[in-house]
mmCIF file of C-alpha atoms in Angstrom:
data_model
loop_
_atom_site.group_PDB
_atom_site.id
_atom_site.type_symbol
_atom_site.label_atom_id
_atom_site.label_comp_id
_atom_site.label_asym_id
_atom_site.label_seq_id
_atom_site.Cartn_x
_atom_site.Cartn_y
_atom_site.Cartn_z
ATOM 1 C CA GLU A 1 -3.372 18.424 3.596
ATOM 2 C CA ALA A 2 -6.329 15.582 3.980
ATOM 3 C CA GLU A 3 -5.474 12.813 5.308
ATOM 4 C CA VAL A 4 -6.843 9.079 6.159
ATOM 5 C CA ALA A 5 -7.078 8.713 10.391
ATOM 6 C CA GLN A 6 -6.578 5.511 12.030
ATOM 7 C CA SER A 7 -6.794 4.015 15.675
ATOM 8 C CA PRO A 8 -5.631 2.946 17.212
ATOM 9 C CA ARG A 9 -1.805 2.654 16.220
ATOM 10 C CA TYR A 10 -0.734 -0.590 17.570
ATOM 11 C CA LYS A 11 -2.624 -3.251 19.441
ATOM 12 C CA ILE A 12 -1.336 -6.142 21.378
ATOM 13 C CA THR A 13 -4.626 -9.141 22.346
ATOM 14 C CA GLU A 14 -3.377 -12.272 23.364
ATOM 15 C CA LYS A 15 -5.422 -14.654 20.971
ATOM 16 C CA SER A 16 -8.852 -16.317 20.315
ATOM 17 C CA GLN A 17 -9.870 -12.230 21.615
ATOM 18 C CA ALA A 18 -11.935 -9.983 19.160
ATOM 19 C CA VAL A 19 -10.453 -6.825 17.959
ATOM 20 C CA ALA A 20 -11.814 -4.232 15.659
ATOM 21 C CA PHE A 21 -9.572 -1.210 14.335
ATOM 22 C CA TRP A 22 -10.891 2.309 13.230
ATOM 23 C CA CYS A 23 -10.489 4.197 10.189
ATOM 24 C CA ASP A 24 -11.486 7.535 8.755
ATOM 25 C CA PRO A 25 -11.475 7.962 5.938
ATOM 26 C CA ILE A 26 -10.661 11.259 3.390
ATOM 27 C CA SER A 27 -13.831 14.158 4.217
ATOM 28 C CA GLY A 28 -15.597 12.561 0.094
ATOM 29 C CA HIS A 29 -13.650 10.255 -0.874
ATOM 30 C CA ALA A 30 -16.280 7.321 -1.832
ATOM 31 C CA THR A 31 -13.484 4.747 -1.832
ATOM 32 C CA LEU A 32 -12.407 2.789 1.333
ATOM 33 C CA TYR A 33 -9.662 -0.123 0.959
ATOM 34 C CA TRP A 34 -8.930 -2.579 3.785
ATOM 35 C CA TYR A 35 -4.731 -3.864 3.429
ATOM 36 C CA ARG A 36 -3.259 -6.540 5.845
ATOM 37 C CA GLN A 37 0.493 -6.770 5.519
ATOM 38 C CA ILE A 38 2.792 -9.067 6.795
ATOM 39 C CA LEU A 39 6.231 -8.627 8.364
ATOM 40 C CA GLY A 40 8.197 -8.725 4.940
ATOM 41 C CA GLN A 41 5.739 -8.293 2.638
ATOM 42 C CA GLY A 42 3.803 -5.949 0.639
ATOM 43 C CA PRO A 43 0.030 -5.151 1.473
ATOM 44 C CA GLU A 44 -3.092 -7.455 0.479
ATOM 45 C CA LEU A 45 -6.715 -6.262 0.448
ATOM 46 C CA LEU A 46 -8.750 -7.714 2.132
ATOM 47 C CA VAL A 47 -12.142 -5.718 2.097
ATOM 48 C CA GLN A 48 -13.138 -2.603 -0.701
ATOM 49 C CA PHE A 49 -16.122 -0.016 -0.672
ATOM 50 C CA GLN A 50 -18.003 2.165 -2.445
ATOM 51 C CA ASP A 51 -19.795 4.071 0.046
ATOM 52 C CA GLU A 52 -21.405 1.465 2.219
ATOM 53 C CA SER A 53 -21.268 -1.477 -0.408
ATOM 54 C CA VAL A 54 -18.597 -3.875 -0.419
ATOM 55 C CA VAL A 55 -17.260 -3.951 -3.932
ATOM 56 C CA ASP A 56 -14.562 -7.002 -2.880
ATOM 57 C CA ASP A 57 -14.565 -8.263 -0.168
ATOM 58 C CA SER A 58 -12.981 -12.131 -2.005
ATOM 59 C CA GLN A 59 -9.858 -12.320 0.579
ATOM 60 C CA LEU A 60 -11.571 -11.390 3.407
ATOM 61 C CA PRO A 61 -11.254 -14.611 5.554
ATOM 62 C CA LYS A 62 -14.975 -14.186 6.352
ATOM 63 C CA ASP A 63 -14.958 -16.696 9.386
ATOM 64 C CA ARG A 64 -12.822 -13.981 11.449
ATOM 65 C CA PHE A 65 -13.081 -11.278 9.949
ATOM 66 C CA SER A 66 -15.604 -8.908 9.493
ATOM 67 C CA ALA A 67 -15.430 -5.176 7.620
ATOM 68 C CA GLU A 68 -18.274 -2.543 8.017
ATOM 69 C CA ARG A 69 -19.298 0.925 6.439
ATOM 70 C CA LEU A 70 -22.676 1.646 7.930
ATOM 71 C CA LYS A 71 -22.648 5.191 6.866
ATOM 72 C CA GLY A 72 -20.849 5.265 4.044
ATOM 73 C CA VAL A 73 -17.739 7.259 5.321
ATOM 74 C CA ASP A 74 -15.874 6.111 8.378
ATOM 75 C CA SER A 75 -15.299 1.835 8.823
ATOM 76 C CA THR A 76 -14.701 -0.378 10.888
ATOM 77 C CA LEU A 77 -13.034 -4.037 10.701
ATOM 78 C CA LYS A 78 -12.966 -6.840 13.422
ATOM 79 C CA ILE A 79 -11.339 -9.544 13.909
ATOM 80 C CA GLN A 80 -12.961 -12.915 16.395
ATOM 81 C CA PRO A 81 -11.062 -14.348 17.172
ATOM 82 C CA ALA A 82 -7.506 -13.362 16.859
ATOM 83 C CA GLU A 83 -5.221 -16.004 15.891
ATOM 84 C CA LEU A 84 -1.482 -15.596 16.013
ATOM 85 C CA GLY A 85 -1.380 -15.809 11.905
ATOM 86 C CA ASP A 86 -3.422 -12.575 12.405
ATOM 87 C CA SER A 87 -0.257 -10.620 13.431
ATOM 88 C CA ALA A 88 0.487 -7.893 11.695
ATOM 89 C CA MET A 89 0.135 -3.932 10.004
ATOM 90 C CA TYR A 90 -3.457 -3.431 9.010
ATOM 91 C CA LEU A 91 -4.391 -0.341 6.787
ATOM 92 C CA CYS A 92 -6.773 1.946 5.006
ATOM 93 C CA ALA A 93 -6.953 3.609 2.095
ATOM 94 C CA SER A 94 -9.263 5.639 0.563
ATOM 95 C CA SER A 95 -9.635 6.802 -2.688
ATOM 96 C CA LEU A 96 -12.311 9.250 -4.227
ATOM 97 C CA GLY A 97 -14.067 6.423 -6.234
ATOM 98 C CA LEU A 98 -13.700 3.792 -8.248
ATOM 99 C CA ARG A 99 -11.834 4.745 -10.978
ATOM 100 C CA GLU A 100 -10.181 6.881 -9.616
ATOM 101 C CA VAL A 101 -6.956 4.928 -9.118
ATOM 102 C CA THR A 102 -4.255 7.098 -6.512
ATOM 103 C CA GLN A 103 -5.236 5.659 -3.044
ATOM 104 C CA TYR A 104 -3.722 7.477 -0.203
ATOM 105 C CA PHE A 105 -2.868 5.388 2.996
ATOM 106 C CA GLY A 106 -3.490 5.931 6.613
ATOM 107 C CA PRO A 107 -0.648 5.128 9.133
ATOM 108 C CA GLY A 108 -1.457 1.035 9.889
ATOM 109 C CA THR A 109 -2.444 -0.964 13.115
ATOM 110 C CA ARG A 110 0.323 -2.677 13.825
ATOM 111 C CA LEU A 111 -1.734 -6.160 15.740
ATOM 112 C CA THR A 112 0.455 -8.320 17.873
ATOM 113 C CA VAL A 113 -1.545 -11.867 18.642
ATOM 114 C CA LEU A 114 0.375 -13.521 21.700
ATOM 115 C CA ALA B 1 -3.021 -12.645 -13.444
ATOM 116 C CA GLN B 2 -1.374 -10.091 -12.803
ATOM 117 C CA SER B 3 2.104 -9.341 -10.430
ATOM 118 C CA VAL B 4 5.029 -7.392 -9.641
ATOM 119 C CA THR B 5 8.148 -7.884 -8.299
ATOM 120 C CA GLN B 6 11.400 -6.254 -7.414
ATOM 121 C CA PRO B 7 13.635 -8.093 -7.733
ATOM 122 C CA ASP B 8 16.512 -6.414 -5.055
ATOM 123 C CA ILE B 9 15.333 -7.574 -1.078
ATOM 124 C CA HIS B 10 17.455 -5.335 0.062
ATOM 125 C CA ILE B 11 19.938 -2.124 -1.642
ATOM 126 C CA THR B 12 22.532 -0.380 0.728
ATOM 127 C CA VAL B 13 24.263 2.866 -1.331
ATOM 128 C CA SER B 14 26.800 4.948 0.563
ATOM 129 C CA GLU B 15 24.674 8.705 1.218
ATOM 130 C CA GLY B 16 25.342 10.926 -1.835
ATOM 131 C CA ALA B 17 25.431 8.461 -4.211
ATOM 132 C CA SER B 18 22.682 7.962 -6.668
ATOM 133 C CA LEU B 19 19.534 4.886 -6.689
ATOM 134 C CA GLU B 20 18.149 3.027 -8.347
ATOM 135 C CA LEU B 21 15.063 0.960 -7.202
ATOM 136 C CA ARG B 22 13.508 -2.515 -9.476
ATOM 137 C CA CYS B 23 10.352 -3.171 -10.711
ATOM 138 C CA ASN B 24 9.152 -5.334 -13.680
ATOM 139 C CA TYR B 25 5.140 -6.576 -13.915
ATOM 140 C CA SER B 26 3.214 -8.520 -16.081
ATOM 141 C CA TYR B 27 -0.093 -7.461 -17.504
ATOM 142 C CA GLY B 28 -1.742 -7.341 -21.117
ATOM 143 C CA ALA B 29 -2.887 -3.958 -21.456
ATOM 144 C CA THR B 30 -0.523 -0.178 -20.334
ATOM 145 C CA PRO B 31 -1.183 -0.483 -16.713
ATOM 146 C CA TYR B 32 -1.571 2.477 -14.083
ATOM 147 C CA LEU B 33 1.986 2.062 -11.634
ATOM 148 C CA PHE B 34 2.559 3.588 -8.850
ATOM 149 C CA TRP B 35 5.462 3.756 -5.844
ATOM 150 C CA TYR B 36 5.023 4.079 -2.462
ATOM 151 C CA VAL B 37 7.239 4.588 0.480
ATOM 152 C CA GLN B 38 6.677 3.112 3.678
ATOM 153 C CA SER B 39 8.825 4.066 7.221
ATOM 154 C CA PRO B 40 9.683 1.744 10.031
ATOM 155 C CA GLY B 41 6.236 1.440 11.796
ATOM 156 C CA GLN B 42 4.504 4.108 9.607
ATOM 157 C CA GLY B 43 2.011 3.737 6.421
ATOM 158 C CA LEU B 44 2.201 3.927 2.756
ATOM 159 C CA GLN B 45 3.035 7.711 0.768
ATOM 160 C CA LEU B 46 2.606 7.989 -2.622
ATOM 161 C CA LEU B 47 5.950 9.393 -3.933
ATOM 162 C CA LEU B 48 4.922 9.377 -8.168
ATOM 163 C CA LYS B 49 2.782 7.717 -10.380
ATOM 164 C CA TYR B 50 2.352 6.900 -13.580
ATOM 165 C CA PHE B 51 -1.130 6.604 -15.753
ATOM 166 C CA SER B 52 -0.248 7.444 -19.674
ATOM 167 C CA GLY B 53 1.786 10.477 -21.187
ATOM 168 C CA ASP B 54 5.484 11.349 -20.698
ATOM 169 C CA THR B 55 6.928 8.571 -19.152
ATOM 170 C CA LEU B 56 9.532 9.903 -17.426
ATOM 171 C CA VAL B 57 7.335 10.930 -14.062
ATOM 172 C CA GLN B 58 8.766 13.331 -11.427
ATOM 173 C CA GLY B 59 7.957 13.302 -7.203
ATOM 174 C CA ILE B 60 7.930 13.808 -4.249
ATOM 175 C CA LYS B 61 11.533 14.385 -2.602
ATOM 176 C CA GLY B 62 13.334 14.544 -5.595
ATOM 177 C CA PHE B 63 12.411 11.168 -6.579
ATOM 178 C CA GLU B 64 11.992 9.962 -10.938
ATOM 179 C CA ALA B 65 11.043 6.837 -11.920
ATOM 180 C CA GLU B 66 11.225 6.222 -16.322
ATOM 181 C CA PHE B 67 8.629 3.876 -17.543
ATOM 182 C CA LYS B 68 9.962 1.817 -20.208
ATOM 183 C CA ARG B 69 6.834 -0.617 -22.058
ATOM 184 C CA SER B 70 9.593 -3.257 -23.883
ATOM 185 C CA GLN B 71 11.187 -4.090 -20.926
ATOM 186 C CA SER B 72 7.546 -4.176 -18.906
ATOM 187 C CA SER B 73 9.406 -2.160 -16.396
ATOM 188 C CA PHE B 74 9.134 1.538 -14.226
ATOM 189 C CA ASN B 75 12.058 1.919 -11.185
ATOM 190 C CA LEU B 76 12.589 3.695 -9.736
ATOM 191 C CA ARG B 77 15.764 6.409 -9.245
ATOM 192 C CA LYS B 78 17.484 9.446 -7.601
ATOM 193 C CA PRO B 79 20.407 11.041 -8.133
ATOM 194 C CA SER B 80 21.476 11.677 -4.867
ATOM 195 C CA VAL B 81 20.439 9.730 -1.657
ATOM 196 C CA HIS B 82 19.712 11.292 1.663
ATOM 197 C CA TRP B 83 20.049 9.439 4.721
ATOM 198 C CA SER B 84 16.397 10.199 5.158
ATOM 199 C CA ASP B 85 15.727 8.079 2.238
ATOM 200 C CA ALA B 86 16.266 5.106 4.378
ATOM 201 C CA ALA B 87 13.465 2.548 4.808
ATOM 202 C CA GLU B 88 11.183 -0.023 2.182
ATOM 203 C CA TYR B 89 9.987 0.856 -1.350
ATOM 204 C CA PHE B 90 7.391 -0.577 -2.774
ATOM 205 C CA CYS B 91 5.872 -0.631 -6.170
ATOM 206 C CA ALA B 92 2.313 -1.397 -7.281
ATOM 207 C CA VAL B 93 0.396 -1.709 -10.314
ATOM 208 C CA VAL B 94 -3.598 -0.562 -10.239
ATOM 209 C CA ILE B 95 -5.911 -3.552 -12.048
ATOM 210 C CA LEU B 96 -9.697 -2.157 -13.171
ATOM 211 C CA THR B 97 -11.625 -4.315 -12.170
ATOM 212 C CA GLY B 98 -15.389 -4.967 -13.654
ATOM 213 C CA GLY B 99 -16.494 -3.580 -9.142
ATOM 214 C CA GLY B 100 -13.464 -1.766 -9.327
ATOM 215 C CA ASN B 101 -10.624 -0.996 -8.656
ATOM 216 C CA LYS B 102 -7.341 -3.724 -7.386
ATOM 217 C CA LEU B 103 -3.364 -2.451 -6.021
ATOM 218 C CA THR B 104 -1.226 -4.695 -6.456
ATOM 219 C CA PHE B 105 1.987 -4.739 -4.766
ATOM 220 C CA GLY B 106 5.386 -6.166 -5.278
ATOM 221 C CA THR B 107 7.648 -7.530 -1.770
ATOM 222 C CA GLY B 108 9.558 -4.269 -1.549
ATOM 223 C CA THR B 109 13.165 -3.193 -2.043
ATOM 224 C CA GLN B 110 14.919 -1.787 1.698
ATOM 225 C CA LEU B 111 17.509 1.388 0.957
ATOM 226 C CA LYS B 112 20.016 1.843 3.433
ATOM 227 C CA VAL B 113 21.507 4.285 3.551
ATOM 228 C CA GLU B 114 24.789 4.567 4.539
ATOM 229 C CA LEU B 115 26.525 7.773 5.936
#
């Protein structure tokens, strides 16, 4: 069964450092999503891509977060500089297209900022 | 704005007992509704979804959910819980926007299973 891949699974960093997370969606899925999940809460959308274009980044803290999907396949989410409050699970999901509402999630990257 | 409410933060059931997890949504039109399960330190696995048609939907792992428009609810049920069902369960709703779709989650219900 095809799955969404994410790496690393765990990341520990010190505040003010840069971190990057990688996501490879299910093959053929044009839409890719990054979510942040703070402990004890549900995931919240950070950014949504359709192919290589950003569809919605209204909740992305653009002063320190950036996301790209240069070739419309895999994607990278970066934080620079990391802050203590960024400690969370970062989840990637994909769907066939914008109007295909079922999203499939990867295993996530657990970020701890010290 | 659309929202999803899961009123039970924690639920404890005995293995073999029945389970019902509550979910209420706030949205003007008929939403697309989902239940996901998350084991500790893992991503979210889709249990089931409702788009239209039969209001009782079957999912994986023996779970089912019933859409009740009059109550704005989409409760998850299982007739007999197994110890491996211990996890966090999230109800979610997708709203189609002009630019795509947005998945909004509830705060989750943590299920503990007593042996």
